[in-house]
Coordinates of C-alpha atoms in Angstrom, one line a residue:
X368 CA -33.9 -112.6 45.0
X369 CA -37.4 -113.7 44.3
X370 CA -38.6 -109.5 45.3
X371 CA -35.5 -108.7 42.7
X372 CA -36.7 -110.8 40.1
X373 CA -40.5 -109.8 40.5
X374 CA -39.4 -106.2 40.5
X375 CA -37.9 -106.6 37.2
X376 CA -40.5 -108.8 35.6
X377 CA -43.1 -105.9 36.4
X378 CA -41.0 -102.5 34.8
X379 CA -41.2 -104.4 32.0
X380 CA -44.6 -105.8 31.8
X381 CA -44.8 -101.7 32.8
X382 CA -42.5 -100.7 29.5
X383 CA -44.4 -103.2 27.8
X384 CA -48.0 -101.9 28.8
X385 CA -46.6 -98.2 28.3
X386 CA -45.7 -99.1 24.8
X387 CA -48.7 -100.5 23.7
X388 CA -50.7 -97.6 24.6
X389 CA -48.4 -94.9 23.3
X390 CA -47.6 -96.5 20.2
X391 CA -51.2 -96.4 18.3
X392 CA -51.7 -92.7 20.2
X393 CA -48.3 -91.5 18.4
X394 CA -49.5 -92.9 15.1
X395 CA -52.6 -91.8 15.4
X396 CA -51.3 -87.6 15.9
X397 CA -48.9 -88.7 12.9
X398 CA -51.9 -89.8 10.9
X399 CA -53.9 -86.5 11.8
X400 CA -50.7 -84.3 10.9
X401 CA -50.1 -85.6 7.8
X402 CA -53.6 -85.6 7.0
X403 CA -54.0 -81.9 7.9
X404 CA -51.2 -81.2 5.8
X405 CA -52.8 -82.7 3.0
X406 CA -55.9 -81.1 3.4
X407 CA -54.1 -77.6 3.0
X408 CA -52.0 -78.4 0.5
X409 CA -55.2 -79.7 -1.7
X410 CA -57.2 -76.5 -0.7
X411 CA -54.1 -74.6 -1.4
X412 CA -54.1 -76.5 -4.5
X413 CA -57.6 -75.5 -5.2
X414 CA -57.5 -71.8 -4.9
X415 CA -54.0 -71.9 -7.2
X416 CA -56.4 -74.0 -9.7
X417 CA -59.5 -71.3 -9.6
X418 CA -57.1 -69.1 -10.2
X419 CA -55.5 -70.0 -12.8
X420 CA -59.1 -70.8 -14.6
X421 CA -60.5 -67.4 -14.0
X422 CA -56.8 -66.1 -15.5
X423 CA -57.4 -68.4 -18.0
X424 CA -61.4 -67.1 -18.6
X425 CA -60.2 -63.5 -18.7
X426 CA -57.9 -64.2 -21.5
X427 CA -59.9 -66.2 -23.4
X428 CA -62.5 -63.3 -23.2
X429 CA -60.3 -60.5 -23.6
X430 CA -59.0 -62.2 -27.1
X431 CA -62.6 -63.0 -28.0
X432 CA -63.6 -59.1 -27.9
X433 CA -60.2 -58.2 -29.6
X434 CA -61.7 -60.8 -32.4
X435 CA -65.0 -59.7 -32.0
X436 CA -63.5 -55.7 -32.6
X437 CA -61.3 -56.9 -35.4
X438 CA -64.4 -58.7 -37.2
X439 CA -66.5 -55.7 -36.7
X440 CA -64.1 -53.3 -38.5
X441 CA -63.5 -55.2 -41.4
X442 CA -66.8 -56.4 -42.3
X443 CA -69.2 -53.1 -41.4
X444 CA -67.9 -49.3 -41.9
X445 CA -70.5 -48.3 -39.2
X446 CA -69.6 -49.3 -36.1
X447 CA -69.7 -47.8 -32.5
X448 CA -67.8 -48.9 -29.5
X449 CA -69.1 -47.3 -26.2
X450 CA -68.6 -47.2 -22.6
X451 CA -71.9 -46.8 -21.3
X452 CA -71.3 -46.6 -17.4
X453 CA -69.0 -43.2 -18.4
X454 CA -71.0 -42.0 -20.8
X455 CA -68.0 -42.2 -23.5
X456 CA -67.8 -43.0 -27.4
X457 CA -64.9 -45.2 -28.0
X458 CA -62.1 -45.7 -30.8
X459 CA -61.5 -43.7 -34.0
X460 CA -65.3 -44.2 -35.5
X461 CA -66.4 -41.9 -32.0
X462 CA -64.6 -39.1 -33.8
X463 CA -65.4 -39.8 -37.7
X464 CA -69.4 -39.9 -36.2
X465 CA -69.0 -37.2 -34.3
X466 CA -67.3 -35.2 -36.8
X467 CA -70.5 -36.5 -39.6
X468 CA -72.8 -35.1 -36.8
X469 CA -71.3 -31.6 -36.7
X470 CA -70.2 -32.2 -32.5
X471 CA -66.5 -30.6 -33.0
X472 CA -65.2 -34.5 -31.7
X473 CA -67.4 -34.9 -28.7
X474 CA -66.9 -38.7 -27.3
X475 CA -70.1 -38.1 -25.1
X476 CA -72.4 -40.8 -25.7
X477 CA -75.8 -39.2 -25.1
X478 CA -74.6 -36.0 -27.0
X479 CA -73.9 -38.3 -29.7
X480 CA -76.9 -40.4 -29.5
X481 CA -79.3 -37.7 -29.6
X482 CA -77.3 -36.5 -32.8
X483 CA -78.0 -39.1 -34.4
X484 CA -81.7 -39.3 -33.5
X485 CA -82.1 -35.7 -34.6
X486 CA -80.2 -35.8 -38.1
X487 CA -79.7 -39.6 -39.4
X488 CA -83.0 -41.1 -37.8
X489 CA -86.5 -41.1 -39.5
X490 CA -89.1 -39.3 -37.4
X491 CA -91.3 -42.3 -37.1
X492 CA -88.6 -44.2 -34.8
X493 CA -87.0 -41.3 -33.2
X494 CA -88.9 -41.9 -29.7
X495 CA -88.3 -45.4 -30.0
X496 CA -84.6 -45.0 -30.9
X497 CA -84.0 -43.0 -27.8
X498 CA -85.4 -45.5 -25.2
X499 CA -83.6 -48.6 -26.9
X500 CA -80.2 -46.7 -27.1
X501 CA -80.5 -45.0 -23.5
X502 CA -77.9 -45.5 -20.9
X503 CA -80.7 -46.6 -18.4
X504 CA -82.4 -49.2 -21.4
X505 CA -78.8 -50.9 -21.5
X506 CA -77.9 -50.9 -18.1
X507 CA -80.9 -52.3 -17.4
X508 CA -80.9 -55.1 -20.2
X509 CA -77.2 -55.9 -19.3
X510 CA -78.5 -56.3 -14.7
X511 CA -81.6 -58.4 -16.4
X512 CA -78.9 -61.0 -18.1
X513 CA -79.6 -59.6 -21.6
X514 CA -75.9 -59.3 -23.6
X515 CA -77.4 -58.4 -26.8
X516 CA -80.5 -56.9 -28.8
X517 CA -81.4 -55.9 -32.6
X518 CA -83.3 -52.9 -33.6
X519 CA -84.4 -52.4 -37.1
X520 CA -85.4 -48.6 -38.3
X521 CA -85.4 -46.3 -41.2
X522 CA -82.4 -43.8 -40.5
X523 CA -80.1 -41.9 -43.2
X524 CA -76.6 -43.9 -42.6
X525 CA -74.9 -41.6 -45.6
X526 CA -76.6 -38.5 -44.7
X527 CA -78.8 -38.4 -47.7
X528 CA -81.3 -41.0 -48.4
X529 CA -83.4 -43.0 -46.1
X530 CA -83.2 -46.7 -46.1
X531 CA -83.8 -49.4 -43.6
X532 CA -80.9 -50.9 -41.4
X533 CA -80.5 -53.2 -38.5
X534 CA -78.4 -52.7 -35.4
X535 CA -76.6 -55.4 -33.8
X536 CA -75.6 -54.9 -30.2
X537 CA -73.3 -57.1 -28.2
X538 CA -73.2 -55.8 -24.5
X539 CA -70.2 -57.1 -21.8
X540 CA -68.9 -55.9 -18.5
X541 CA -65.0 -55.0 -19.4
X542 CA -62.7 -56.8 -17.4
X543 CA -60.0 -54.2 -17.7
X544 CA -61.9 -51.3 -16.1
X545 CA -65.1 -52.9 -14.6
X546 CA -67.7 -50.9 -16.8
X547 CA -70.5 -51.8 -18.6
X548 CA -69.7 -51.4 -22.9
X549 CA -71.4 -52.0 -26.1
X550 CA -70.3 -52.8 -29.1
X551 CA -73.2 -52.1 -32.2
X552 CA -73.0 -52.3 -36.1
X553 CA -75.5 -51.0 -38.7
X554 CA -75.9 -52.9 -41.6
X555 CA -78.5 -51.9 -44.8
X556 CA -81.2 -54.2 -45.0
X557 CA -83.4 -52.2 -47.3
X558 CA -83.7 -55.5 -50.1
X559 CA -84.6 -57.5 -47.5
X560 CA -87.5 -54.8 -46.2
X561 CA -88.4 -54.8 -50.1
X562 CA -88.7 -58.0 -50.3
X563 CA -90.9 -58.5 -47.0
X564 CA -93.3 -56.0 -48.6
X565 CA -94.1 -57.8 -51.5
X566 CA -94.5 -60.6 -49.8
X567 CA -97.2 -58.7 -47.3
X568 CA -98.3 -56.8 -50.0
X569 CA -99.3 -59.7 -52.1
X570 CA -101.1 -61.4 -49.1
X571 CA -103.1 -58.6 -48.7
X572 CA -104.5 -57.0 -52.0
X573 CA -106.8 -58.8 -54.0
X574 CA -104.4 -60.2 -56.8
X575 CA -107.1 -58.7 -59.8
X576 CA -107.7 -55.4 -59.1
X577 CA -104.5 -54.7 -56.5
X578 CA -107.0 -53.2 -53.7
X579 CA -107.1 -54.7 -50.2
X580 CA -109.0 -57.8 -50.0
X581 CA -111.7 -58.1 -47.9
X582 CA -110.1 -59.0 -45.1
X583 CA -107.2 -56.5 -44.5
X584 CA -110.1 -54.0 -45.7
X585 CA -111.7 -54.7 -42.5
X586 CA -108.8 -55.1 -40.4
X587 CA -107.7 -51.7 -41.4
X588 CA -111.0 -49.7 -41.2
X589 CA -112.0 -51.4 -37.9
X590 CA -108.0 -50.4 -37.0
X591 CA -108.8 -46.7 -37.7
X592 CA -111.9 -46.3 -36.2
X593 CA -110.4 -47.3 -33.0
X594 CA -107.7 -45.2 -33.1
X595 CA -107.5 -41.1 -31.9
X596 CA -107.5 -40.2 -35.9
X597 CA -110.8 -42.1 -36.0
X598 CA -113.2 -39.8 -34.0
X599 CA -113.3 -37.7 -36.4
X600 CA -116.2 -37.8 -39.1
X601 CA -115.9 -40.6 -42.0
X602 CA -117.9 -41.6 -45.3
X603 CA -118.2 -45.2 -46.1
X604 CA -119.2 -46.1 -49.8
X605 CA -120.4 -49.4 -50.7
X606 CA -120.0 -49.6 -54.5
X607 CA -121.6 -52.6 -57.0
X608 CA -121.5 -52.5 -60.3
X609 CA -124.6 -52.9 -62.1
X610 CA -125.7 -55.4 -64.4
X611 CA -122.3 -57.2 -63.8
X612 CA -123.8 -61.2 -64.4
X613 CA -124.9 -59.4 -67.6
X614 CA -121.4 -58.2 -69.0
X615 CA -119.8 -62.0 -68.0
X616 CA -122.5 -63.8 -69.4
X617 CA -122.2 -62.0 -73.2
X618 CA -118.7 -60.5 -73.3
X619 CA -116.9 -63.3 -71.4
X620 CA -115.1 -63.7 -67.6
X621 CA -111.7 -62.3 -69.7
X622 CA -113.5 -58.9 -70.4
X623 CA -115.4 -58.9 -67.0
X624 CA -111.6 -59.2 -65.3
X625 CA -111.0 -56.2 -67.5
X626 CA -113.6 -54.0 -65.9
X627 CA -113.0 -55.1 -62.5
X628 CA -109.7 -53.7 -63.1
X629 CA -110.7 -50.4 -64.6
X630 CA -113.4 -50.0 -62.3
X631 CA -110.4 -50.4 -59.6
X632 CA -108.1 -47.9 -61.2
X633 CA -111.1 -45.4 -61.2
X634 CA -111.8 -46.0 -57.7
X635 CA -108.3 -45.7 -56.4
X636 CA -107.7 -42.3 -59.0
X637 CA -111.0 -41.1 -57.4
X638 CA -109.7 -41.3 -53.9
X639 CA -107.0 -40.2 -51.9
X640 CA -104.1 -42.4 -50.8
X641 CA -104.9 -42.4 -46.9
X642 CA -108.5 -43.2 -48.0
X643 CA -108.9 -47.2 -47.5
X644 CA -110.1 -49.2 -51.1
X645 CA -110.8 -52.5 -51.0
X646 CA -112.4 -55.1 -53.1
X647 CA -114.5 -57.4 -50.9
X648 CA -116.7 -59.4 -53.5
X649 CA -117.2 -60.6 -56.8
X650 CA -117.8 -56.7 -58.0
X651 CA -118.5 -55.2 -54.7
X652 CA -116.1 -52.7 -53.8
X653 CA -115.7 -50.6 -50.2
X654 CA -114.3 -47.1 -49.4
X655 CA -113.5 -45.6 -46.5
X656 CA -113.4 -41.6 -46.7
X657 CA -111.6 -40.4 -43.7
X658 CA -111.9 -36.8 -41.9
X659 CA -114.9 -36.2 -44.0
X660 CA -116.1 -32.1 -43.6
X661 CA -119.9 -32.7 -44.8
X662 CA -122.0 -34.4 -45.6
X663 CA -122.4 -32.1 -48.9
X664 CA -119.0 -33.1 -50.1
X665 CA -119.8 -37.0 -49.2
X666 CA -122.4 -36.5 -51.9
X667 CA -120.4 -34.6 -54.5
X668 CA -118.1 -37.2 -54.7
X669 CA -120.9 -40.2 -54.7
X670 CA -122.0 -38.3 -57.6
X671 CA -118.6 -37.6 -59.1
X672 CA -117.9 -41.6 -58.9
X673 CA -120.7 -42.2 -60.5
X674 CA -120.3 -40.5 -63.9
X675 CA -116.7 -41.1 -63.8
X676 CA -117.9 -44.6 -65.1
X677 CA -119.7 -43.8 -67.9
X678 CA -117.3 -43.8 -70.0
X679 CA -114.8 -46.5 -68.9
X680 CA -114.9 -48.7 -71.7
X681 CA -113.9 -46.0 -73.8
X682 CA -111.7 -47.8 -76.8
X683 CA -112.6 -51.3 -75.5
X684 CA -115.9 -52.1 -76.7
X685 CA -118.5 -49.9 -78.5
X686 CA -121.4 -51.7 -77.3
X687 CA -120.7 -52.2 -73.1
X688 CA -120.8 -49.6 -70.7
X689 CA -120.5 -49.6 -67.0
X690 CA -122.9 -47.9 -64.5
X691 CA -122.6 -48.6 -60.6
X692 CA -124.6 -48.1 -57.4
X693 CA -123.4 -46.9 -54.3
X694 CA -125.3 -47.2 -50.6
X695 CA -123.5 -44.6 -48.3
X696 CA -123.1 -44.1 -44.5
X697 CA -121.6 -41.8 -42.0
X698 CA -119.1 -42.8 -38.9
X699 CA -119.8 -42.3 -36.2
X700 CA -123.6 -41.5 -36.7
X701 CA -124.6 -45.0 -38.2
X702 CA -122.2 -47.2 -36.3
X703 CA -118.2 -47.2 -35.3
X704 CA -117.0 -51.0 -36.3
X705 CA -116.7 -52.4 -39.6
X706 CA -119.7 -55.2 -39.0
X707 CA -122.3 -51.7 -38.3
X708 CA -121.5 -49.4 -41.2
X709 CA -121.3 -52.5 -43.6
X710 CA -124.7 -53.5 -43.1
X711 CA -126.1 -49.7 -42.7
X712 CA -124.2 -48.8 -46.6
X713 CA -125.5 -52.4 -48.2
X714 CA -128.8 -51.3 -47.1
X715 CA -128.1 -48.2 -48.4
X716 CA -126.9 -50.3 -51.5
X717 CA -129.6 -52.1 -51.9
X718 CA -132.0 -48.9 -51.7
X719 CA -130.0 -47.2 -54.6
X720 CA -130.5 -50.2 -56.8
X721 CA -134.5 -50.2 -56.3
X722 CA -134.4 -46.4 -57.2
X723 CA -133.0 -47.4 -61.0
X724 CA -128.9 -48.3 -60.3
X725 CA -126.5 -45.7 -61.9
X726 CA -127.2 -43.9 -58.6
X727 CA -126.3 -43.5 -54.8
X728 CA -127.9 -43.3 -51.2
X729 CA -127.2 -41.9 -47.9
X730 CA -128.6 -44.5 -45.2
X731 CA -130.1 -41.6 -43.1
X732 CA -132.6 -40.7 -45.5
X733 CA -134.0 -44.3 -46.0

């Protein structure tokens, strides 16, 4: 009775001792079930959600470029859409160019471009134009994270007259094919070029006489003498007028203004345009002959300037007259900078005023 009863008492302390082990184990393989479902269902949930966002991304885009196209069109007539990875033109405005550009509708790109390079483009930008609108410069721009660039040039957008424009390029990767595309307008910016002049202009002429000041006078001939056009041989004239304190001190600052200004116009007659004029004191004046065959012909025109003053005044004032001095120099024989030949011609200068005024000298035979 007593082994009966113990034998009972210990299957269950034995169910009980079973139970309290496999109890937490079981919850513990539910816990780690339901927690591995979770954790697929969330990364499940995850990819569905990147998904969707990319889907999302791609229409957004698509629909901005639609906008983008739509925009385009309406607001500019020249625009080119372009597939640069297959070297194709896109849309109607591939044909109406191609058909401007005498290319029987061609939709090849670099056909196209160097069309236009050759009949609408100004020869000044022509190399330029080629390397910024080359497959390779895009392709390139787009790999280095560049989606857009600008370009300004002088090109012939109706075929007739030349007037400055600006391109606008938008590059993108297309998401329906995987290519690499442009999108580009032209629009004329010629008033605003015009207006930029002015505004350059006026900062560098001297606001009396219209010449170069004496600043962008040497900035310009130091410029050229630098350059491969500068080794060839050059006159420099340094030109005073004489007994100027005398013609402000009894006709007045209003009437020496007046001869500043004809002395200016003579000077800039006298010359020819690529020649460099400028006004770099009171009534000091500086040429730059370029390409220069002689000196003979250096001298003719020294004395040609000269007695092209004589009778400046002429229905002004009866009693004034205007006589100047001029010290010349030759590049590259007396000096290749600005700084050299300016002191070799005011030496010059300064040599034709001791000799009387009214007259010139060549620094070589000082």
């Amino acid at each position: 009775m007593n082994f009966l009863k113990s034998s009972v008492n210990g299957k269950i302390w034995l169910a009980a001792l079973g139970a309290a082990v496999a109890g937490p184990l079981l919850l513990t393989i539910a816990d780690s079930t339901v927690m591995l479902a979770g954790g697929l269902f969330l990364y499940v949930f995850f990819l569905q959600y990147q998904a969707f966002q990319k889907q999302e991304m791609q229409k957004k885009q698509i629909a901005q470029e639609k906008m983008l196209r739509e925009i385009s069109f309406g607001l500019f007539n020249n625009v080119l859409e372009a597939d640069i990875s297959e070297n194709r033109v896109l849309g109607e405005n591939a044909l109406k160019l191609s058909d401007l550009l005498g290319l029987n509708k061609s939709d090849d790109y670099e056909e196209i471009i160097e069309a236009v390079v050759a009949k609408l483009v100004k020869e000044d930008f022509r190399e330029e134009y080629k390397k910024r609108f080359s497959r390779e410069a895009i392709l390139a721009l787009y790999q280095a994270g560049q989606s857009s660039f600008e370009y300004e040039f002088i090109e012939r957008s109706d075929g007739v007259s030349y007037a400055w424009v600006q391109t606008s390029v938008c590059i993108y990767r297309s998401f329906d094919t995987g290519t690499i595309r442009i999108i580009s307008h032209v629009k004329n910016i010629q008033q605003k070029k015009e207006k930029e002049f002015a505004i350059l202009q006026k900062a560098q002429r001297d606001p009396l006489t219209n010449l170069y000041n004496k600043v962008v006078t040497k900035e310009f001939i130091d410029e050229f003498l630098l350059s491969m056009e500068g080794r060839g041989m050059h006159a420099v004239y340094l030109i005073d007028i004489d007994n100027f304190k005398f013609i402000n001190d009894h006709f007045g600052h209003a009437f020496g203004d007046a001869v500043l200004s004809r002395v200016a116009e003579k000077l800039n007659r006298s010359f020819r345009a690529s020649d460099i004029v400028g006004r770099i004191g009171g009534d000091e004046f500086l040429v730059l002959a370029k390409n220069v065959e002689d000196r003979a012909i250096v001298l003719r025109k020294a004395e040609e300037t000269c007695k092209s003053m004589h009778n400046l005044l002429k229905g002004i004032s009866g009693s004034a007259s205007v006589a100047i001095s001029i010290g010349i120099c030759i590049v590259p024989d007396d000096g290749t900078v600005f700084d050299e030949v300016y002191i070799k011609a005011d030496a010059a200068l300064y040599a034709a005023k001791k000799k009387g005024k009214n007259t010139f000298v060549l620094y070589e035979n000082l």
